[in-house]
């Protein structure tokens, strides 16, 4: 089925849209398609099938399954119980716990099992651009790769590097000088790597004082090997023990191979900056000025354990300035307010949107997003909890030239975009624009300026992408909605763009698992 445009990113007069593992570009004036970068694939000579053109780290081969030892000749004195013969145990034998419907009983027998997510399929989970629009950075989760493209300013991309990280990146950002990528992964680590890899490995000046990592394959320990075999062992008890030893040897080899693959560091330049003890969910950079007046920056990270940490920038990222504490559920999104770098927006699994002065670790305001949604009678069934998947802030200018800040929020499986205005360090005029005929919004970008709006003298245009799997009307994937003035009135005839291509073999259920990943961050308080 067609894959929707699930991530939008504007770069000047171009809007980039991630569609599965591909990146399409559109002219911002009329959303006219310019070009599409395709995820590289090559055809294998033997089968003729397409294979992903990605370097895969070498791992130690694991042995094939060991066959069970043959049963000794002659009638056994006591029948051995197998997995399929649990009922054929002689009286007096010790019974073992049986399974129910093929489900093994554990410590929490009713705990829901994790969904079978098709992680083997390439799927872009992050997409950002430099401030001047000269480069585009994307990450694909299945192969843990960070892609860097050169942008010609007209929507055409040229791939200049692909680097596979040790762990799967979940959020990326750029330093204020736009020369270093900061990559956060779900194991709690933040890595720094240069935007443009050099031919000869050398670190940028800001990273030269930090230890760099290179390819260091780990040695694989030799597991225990039993001296006995099925020809020297005859009793059933010893045969069973020998069989268990062989299974244990297989598991040890596999665990050693997996550990070796994890400890093998990539050969390109990268530096470990900081780490959380919990799963990292978001990262951003805030510029500022030091005590002596020199320009500085701070790295702000969020995790699944409701923490927002403020750390110093490179090369003192190990130094923690403080924490912004107040969330009661996971934090999934962070946003530094444009032109107001001391202000931070955060949201996640809570009902509220938080506004912080992160320098003072002070909470300025909480806005109840759930109440804004529940006030609409046409949103049924009314949600009882939220999972914020997008949080962005845009600078707008009204007629008189007074700066106007627009904040947009998207929650998973809510058919609307929540918009708020930010003025005098306060969020006001919270409302939700619903799109029942199009489906669930996935991302939003705001276009502002006479050159983009084709001579429009006021208002801004919102570009919204949708998941139309459960849409009630037609099946558009991108629409452009023009809003006039500070009241946010929508035009009655938005521009609709259909998906031109992108058919995949993804089933609707697999696509839903890839599109909606934020709610899975919520912790389970109990097990039914």
XYZ file of C-alpha atoms in Angstrom:
528
model
C 0.000 0.000 0.000
C 1.172 3.609 -0.495
C 3.380 4.988 2.253
C 2.438 8.543 3.320
C 4.823 11.435 3.740
C 5.491 11.063 7.461
C 8.190 13.737 8.047
C 8.282 17.276 6.623
C 11.222 19.673 6.687
C 11.441 23.066 5.028
C 14.686 24.447 3.571
C 14.144 27.912 2.112
C 11.728 27.660 -0.810
C 11.784 23.832 -0.788
C 9.838 21.364 1.350
C 11.415 17.946 1.867
C 9.111 15.044 2.688
C 10.232 11.622 3.880
C 8.205 8.777 2.397
C 9.285 5.483 3.880
C 13.009 5.311 3.069
C 12.856 7.905 0.248
C 13.039 11.715 0.349
C 10.900 13.786 -2.019
C 11.262 17.525 -2.570
C 8.547 20.026 -3.493
C 8.531 23.657 -4.455
C 7.008 25.556 -1.550
C 4.933 27.896 -3.709
C 2.527 25.285 -5.121
C 3.882 21.995 -3.729
C 5.114 21.016 -7.172
C 7.190 17.845 -7.123
C 10.870 18.472 -7.944
C 12.772 15.245 -7.380
C 12.973 12.120 -5.204
C 16.029 10.532 -3.642
C 15.622 6.764 -3.587
C 17.065 4.533 -0.912
C 19.958 2.745 -2.686
C 19.436 -0.880 -3.634
C 21.379 -3.302 -5.738
C 20.366 -6.518 -7.487
C 21.988 -9.778 -6.479
C 23.374 -11.782 -9.372
C 22.198 -15.134 -8.065
C 18.575 -14.413 -7.300
C 17.965 -11.194 -9.217
C 16.175 -9.761 -6.178
C 16.812 -6.260 -4.884
C 19.092 -6.096 -1.865
C 19.799 -3.104 0.343
C 23.105 -1.451 -0.523
C 24.257 -0.913 3.037
C 27.489 -1.968 4.664
C 26.757 -4.550 7.323
C 29.329 -5.052 10.113
C 31.032 -8.411 10.033
C 29.918 -10.729 12.763
C 31.213 -14.067 13.980
C 29.440 -16.987 12.368
C 27.387 -19.041 14.736
C 27.373 -22.815 14.439
C 24.424 -24.623 13.015
C 22.004 -26.417 15.250
C 23.486 -29.503 16.882
C 21.525 -32.663 16.266
C 20.279 -34.546 19.241
C 22.350 -37.625 20.137
C 20.899 -40.921 18.912
C 18.961 -43.080 21.306
C 21.037 -46.037 22.497
C 20.118 -49.453 21.200
C 17.894 -51.708 23.222
C 14.693 -51.050 25.117
C 15.086 -48.243 27.625
C 14.544 -49.027 31.246
C 12.628 -45.808 31.663
C 10.924 -43.830 28.919
C 12.421 -40.358 28.294
C 9.940 -37.555 28.111
C 10.145 -35.262 25.101
C 8.461 -31.939 24.440
C 5.706 -33.626 22.443
C 5.219 -36.462 24.875
C 4.554 -34.740 28.161
C 1.632 -37.045 28.860
C 3.749 -40.192 28.536
C 5.614 -39.883 31.818
C 5.632 -42.833 34.155
C 3.924 -42.547 37.508
C 6.131 -41.037 40.140
C 8.177 -38.812 37.824
C 8.467 -35.141 38.685
C 6.174 -33.026 36.518
C 7.358 -29.828 34.907
C 5.285 -26.724 34.248
C 3.406 -27.037 31.010
C 2.606 -24.342 28.521
C -0.808 -22.923 27.780
C -1.726 -22.509 24.129
C 1.938 -22.518 23.218
C 2.575 -19.504 25.508
C 5.287 -19.976 28.096
C 4.324 -18.947 31.596
C 6.790 -16.522 33.129
C 6.967 -14.117 36.011
C 4.221 -11.972 34.493
C 1.990 -14.417 32.590
C -0.453 -11.690 31.507
C 2.115 -9.120 30.411
C 1.436 -8.060 26.802
C 4.107 -9.168 24.373
C 5.859 -6.495 22.258
C 4.467 -5.956 18.780
C 6.200 -7.615 15.875
C 7.471 -4.441 14.228
C 8.965 -4.857 10.740
C 12.275 -3.244 11.731
C 14.115 -4.927 8.879
C 12.522 -2.505 6.406
C 14.355 0.822 5.866
C 12.370 3.716 7.270
C 13.471 7.302 7.827
C 12.886 8.339 11.440
C 14.706 11.728 11.497
C 15.070 14.469 8.885
C 16.711 17.867 9.468
C 18.443 20.562 7.398
C 21.141 23.119 8.060
C 20.001 26.689 8.656
C 21.146 27.791 5.185
C 19.542 24.754 3.540
C 22.817 23.608 1.971
C 22.706 20.137 3.540
C 20.037 17.631 4.519
C 20.590 14.974 7.197
C 18.438 11.863 7.589
C 18.577 8.681 9.644
C 17.189 5.238 8.846
C 16.400 3.055 11.820
C 16.799 -0.469 10.462
C 20.447 -0.034 9.415
C 21.314 2.625 12.078
C 22.644 4.868 9.319
C 23.062 8.644 9.225
C 22.822 10.016 5.674
C 24.171 13.436 4.668
C 23.110 15.075 1.391
C 24.227 18.199 -0.403
C 21.315 20.408 -1.483
C 21.614 22.598 -4.570
C 18.903 24.990 -3.348
C 16.319 23.807 -5.882
C 15.286 20.520 -4.296
C 17.917 18.187 -5.779
C 19.933 16.058 -3.341
C 23.383 14.538 -3.764
C 24.465 11.904 -1.280
C 27.899 12.648 0.208
C 28.113 10.190 3.110
C 26.410 7.340 4.932
C 27.628 6.265 8.370
C 26.272 3.344 10.388
C 26.173 4.183 14.093
C 26.857 1.688 16.928
C 23.222 1.954 18.049
C 20.043 3.015 16.311
C 19.673 6.843 16.327
C 16.326 8.117 17.611
C 16.938 11.885 17.436
C 19.514 14.123 15.771
C 20.357 17.815 15.757
C 23.164 20.162 14.702
C 25.452 22.352 16.769
C 25.057 26.094 16.416
C 27.978 26.327 13.962
C 26.191 23.742 11.754
C 29.387 21.683 11.454
C 28.741 18.830 13.890
C 25.898 16.303 14.073
C 24.684 15.230 17.505
C 23.085 11.788 17.419
C 21.104 10.398 20.363
C 20.190 6.723 20.559
C 17.712 4.790 22.658
C 20.506 3.244 24.704
C 21.061 6.662 26.292
C 24.227 7.790 24.472
C 24.882 10.985 22.517
C 27.556 10.929 19.818
C 29.147 13.809 17.918
C 30.365 13.391 14.350
C 31.384 15.963 11.726
C 28.773 16.953 9.182
C 31.231 16.520 6.322
C 33.579 13.570 6.862
C 37.121 14.382 5.796
C 39.262 12.177 3.571
C 41.886 11.879 6.310
C 40.349 11.178 9.735
C 40.700 14.275 11.871
C 38.340 15.809 14.367
C 36.950 19.345 14.222
C 38.622 21.807 16.615
C 35.698 21.534 19.053
C 36.175 17.758 19.278
C 39.974 17.496 19.328
C 40.120 17.562 23.131
C 37.741 14.603 23.390
C 38.679 10.952 22.946
C 37.689 9.625 19.550
C 36.622 6.090 18.757
C 37.732 3.988 15.829
C 37.175 0.443 14.676
C 38.147 -1.869 17.523
C 36.789 -5.365 17.012
C 36.364 -7.268 20.218
C 37.832 -10.715 20.693
C 35.418 -13.605 20.916
C 36.084 -15.869 23.918
C 36.280 -19.595 23.312
C 33.281 -21.220 25.013
C 33.403 -24.389 27.068
C 33.568 -27.532 24.962
C 32.485 -30.827 26.534
C 35.024 -33.654 26.368
C 32.385 -36.390 26.222
C 30.321 -37.330 23.202
C 27.379 -39.563 22.375
C 29.728 -42.511 21.802
C 31.290 -42.372 25.256
C 28.072 -41.662 27.182
C 25.395 -44.316 27.482
C 23.082 -43.613 30.404
C 20.052 -41.494 29.762
C 20.887 -39.003 32.483
C 24.356 -38.385 31.073
C 22.989 -38.186 27.526
C 20.567 -35.513 28.648
C 23.363 -33.629 30.406
C 25.514 -33.818 27.272
C 22.661 -32.509 25.167
C 22.177 -29.575 27.545
C 25.899 -28.806 27.420
C 25.806 -28.645 23.621
C 22.808 -26.302 23.709
C 24.600 -24.126 26.263
C 27.668 -24.045 24.014
C 25.532 -22.821 21.089
C 24.006 -20.057 23.192
C 27.439 -19.000 24.462
C 28.785 -18.747 20.932
C 25.801 -16.696 19.802
C 26.036 -14.366 22.812
C 29.780 -13.895 22.251
C 29.195 -13.118 18.575
C 26.453 -10.595 19.391
C 28.640 -8.922 22.008
C 31.547 -8.753 19.581
C 29.330 -7.126 16.944
C 28.067 -4.556 19.457
C 31.541 -3.686 20.745
C 32.974 -3.234 17.262
C 33.228 0.500 16.726
C 32.797 2.088 13.292
C 35.889 3.400 11.534
C 34.641 6.936 10.907
C 35.156 9.856 13.272
C 32.720 9.907 16.169
C 32.907 10.948 19.794
C 30.819 9.858 22.759
C 29.685 13.048 24.506
C 27.259 12.095 27.264
C 24.834 9.421 28.357
C 21.584 8.823 30.207
C 20.726 5.779 32.288
C 17.352 5.716 30.523
C 16.177 5.571 26.919
C 16.889 8.867 25.137
C 13.947 10.276 23.207
C 14.882 13.810 22.066
C 17.857 16.132 21.735
C 18.223 19.805 20.854
C 20.850 22.550 21.106
C 20.310 26.011 22.612
C 22.701 28.879 21.835
C 23.659 31.450 24.424
C 26.387 33.614 25.883
C 28.862 32.646 28.573
C 29.691 34.590 31.706
C 32.547 36.410 29.969
C 30.467 37.255 26.903
C 31.747 34.535 24.591
C 29.207 32.578 22.506
C 28.361 29.203 23.971
C 25.823 26.461 23.525
C 24.041 23.931 25.676
C 22.847 20.418 24.840
C 19.335 19.604 26.100
C 18.265 15.972 26.181
C 15.092 14.179 27.262
C 14.454 10.567 28.191
C 11.730 8.088 28.935
C 12.072 8.643 32.700
C 10.497 12.134 32.577
C 13.892 13.896 32.754
C 15.049 16.923 30.788
C 18.793 17.411 31.264
C 20.717 20.587 30.459
C 24.399 19.913 29.706
C 27.176 22.169 28.543
C 28.126 22.111 24.899
C 31.236 20.616 23.333
C 33.862 20.057 24.710
C 32.349 20.070 28.235
C 29.262 18.004 27.498
C 29.996 15.834 30.536
C 29.155 18.807 32.803
C 25.466 18.882 33.808
C 24.076 22.380 34.351
C 20.739 21.172 35.749
C 17.413 19.446 35.145
C 13.974 20.666 34.132
C 11.748 18.451 36.265
C 7.963 18.423 36.225
C 6.856 15.842 33.679
C 5.010 12.856 35.077
C 5.319 10.704 31.956
C 7.824 10.237 29.150
C 9.143 13.266 27.253
C 9.115 12.682 23.492
C 9.625 16.172 22.002
C 11.794 19.219 22.733
C 11.773 22.563 20.923
C 13.866 25.676 21.559
C 11.776 28.732 20.644
C 13.234 30.601 17.624
C 14.661 34.041 18.476
C 14.125 33.220 22.164
C 16.829 30.639 22.927
C 16.178 30.803 26.670
C 12.684 29.340 26.171
C 12.091 25.615 25.793
C 8.922 23.718 24.881
C 8.509 20.088 25.903
C 5.751 17.492 25.602
C 5.245 13.744 25.587
C 2.913 11.411 27.431
C 1.501 14.073 29.766
C -1.729 15.942 29.171
C 0.114 19.284 29.157
C 2.503 21.269 27.005
C 5.351 22.686 29.125
C 7.078 26.047 28.667
C 10.435 26.433 30.445
C 13.169 28.920 31.076
C 15.777 26.199 30.820
C 18.677 28.417 31.941
C 17.027 28.797 35.335
C 15.376 25.348 35.195
C 12.116 27.171 35.852
C 8.674 26.104 34.648
C 6.853 29.140 33.215
C 3.559 27.638 32.052
C 1.588 24.446 31.470
C -1.143 24.269 28.836
C -3.624 21.387 28.992
C -3.642 19.907 25.481
C -6.059 17.143 26.401
C -8.657 19.703 27.463
C -8.306 21.559 24.133
C -9.084 18.302 22.310
C -11.894 17.189 24.615
C -13.692 20.520 24.170
C -14.404 19.495 20.584
C -17.555 17.372 20.516
C -16.829 16.115 16.992
C -13.692 14.230 18.080
C -15.083 10.860 19.073
C -14.234 8.824 20.984
C -12.796 11.497 23.256
C -9.180 10.627 24.145
C -8.180 10.063 27.777
C -4.407 10.341 27.259
C -2.042 11.805 24.675
C 1.241 10.940 22.990
C 2.800 14.015 21.351
C 4.637 13.051 18.154
C 5.451 16.518 16.730
C 6.214 19.842 18.432
C 7.415 22.825 16.394
C 7.637 26.593 16.758
C 7.677 29.077 13.856
C 8.387 32.801 13.622
C 5.670 34.770 11.813
C 5.405 38.483 11.119
C 2.167 40.417 11.009
C 1.443 43.534 8.951
C 2.894 45.973 11.465
C 6.139 44.000 11.637
C 5.571 42.774 15.182
C 7.000 39.320 15.713
C 4.433 36.569 16.119
C 5.322 33.058 17.232
C 3.213 30.046 16.254
C 3.458 26.707 18.074
C 2.067 23.543 16.454
C 1.453 20.226 18.219
C 0.478 16.860 16.723
C -0.632 13.934 18.862
C -0.779 10.356 17.662
C -4.149 9.306 16.202
C -5.778 12.704 16.863
C -7.379 14.084 13.643
C -6.158 17.641 14.054
C -3.244 20.043 14.593
C -3.180 22.041 17.823
C -1.956 25.630 17.331
C -1.015 28.190 19.967
C 0.460 31.670 19.873
C 3.453 32.600 22.031
C 3.705 36.201 23.238
C 5.397 37.738 26.274
C 6.664 34.319 27.349
C 3.100 32.981 27.524
C 1.159 30.519 25.371
C -2.273 31.847 24.357
C -5.195 31.148 21.992
C -4.912 27.380 22.033
C -7.157 25.715 19.433
C -7.258 22.619 17.238
C -7.780 22.531 13.475
C -9.422 19.232 12.544
C -9.056 17.368 9.251
C -11.562 14.525 9.427
C -11.771 14.152 5.659
C -8.017 13.628 5.292
C -7.015 11.339 8.186
C -4.530 11.645 11.028
C -1.869 14.380 10.692
C 1.710 13.110 10.777
C 3.731 16.321 10.436
C 3.318 20.025 9.688
C 5.449 22.823 8.271
C 4.688 26.546 8.024
C 5.550 28.604 4.936
C 5.910 32.329 5.446
C 7.127 35.087 3.149
C 6.068 36.850 -0.035
C 8.473 34.853 -2.180
C 6.900 31.580 -1.036
C 3.297 32.711 -0.826
C 3.324 33.985 -4.408
C 2.565 37.596 -3.547
C 0.278 36.995 -0.578
C 0.321 40.041 1.674
C -0.715 38.369 4.902
C -1.135 35.083 6.652
C 0.857 31.898 6.374
C 0.448 28.497 4.757
C 0.506 25.251 6.640
C 1.700 22.139 4.814
C 0.278 19.055 6.534
C 0.965 15.403 5.770
C -1.569 12.701 6.618
C -2.004 9.028 7.258
C -5.075 8.236 5.193
C -5.426 4.576 6.108
C -8.640 5.345 7.995
C -9.668 8.465 6.050
C -13.391 8.977 5.415
C -12.990 10.903 2.184
C -10.457 10.935 -0.675
C -6.854 9.911 -0.161
C -4.573 12.965 -0.248
C -1.165 12.794 1.401
C -0.152 16.469 1.508
C -2.330 19.548 1.727
C -1.489 23.232 1.863
C -3.800 25.275 4.074
C -3.635 29.051 4.011
C -4.369 30.791 7.309
C -5.145 34.496 7.262
C -4.078 36.751 10.104
C -3.578 36.021 13.815
C -6.986 34.369 14.254
C -5.898 31.352 12.218
C -8.890 31.182 9.849
C -8.426 28.460 7.280
C -9.142 28.771 3.609
C -12.130 26.770 2.401
C -10.331 25.256 -0.587
C -6.930 23.879 0.497
C -4.491 22.672 -2.121
C -4.346 18.862 -2.148
C -1.457 16.755 -3.427
C -1.709 13.021 -4.054
C 1.149 10.604 -3.498
C 2.708 10.084 -6.966
C 4.484 6.840 -6.097
C 5.819 4.823 -3.197
C 3.924 1.547 -3.359
C 5.461 -1.013 -1.020
C 4.701 -4.480 0.232
C 3.903 -3.152 3.689
C 0.600 -4.318 5.077
C -1.676 -1.737 6.740
C -0.874 -3.160 10.179
C 2.901 -3.032 9.588
C 2.632 0.537 8.327
C 0.742 1.573 11.458
C 3.481 0.086 13.649
C 6.105 2.133 11.811
C 4.152 5.395 11.811
C 2.991 5.379 15.432
C 5.879 4.702 17.809
C 5.461 7.384 20.472
C 2.728 5.726 22.537
C 4.975 2.681 22.988
C 7.236 4.826 25.210
C 4.575 4.858 27.915
C 5.417 2.643 30.857
C 2.990 0.013 32.041
C 1.893 0.617 35.623
C 0.356 -2.823 35.979
C -0.413 -5.928 34.018
C -3.952 -7.016 33.335
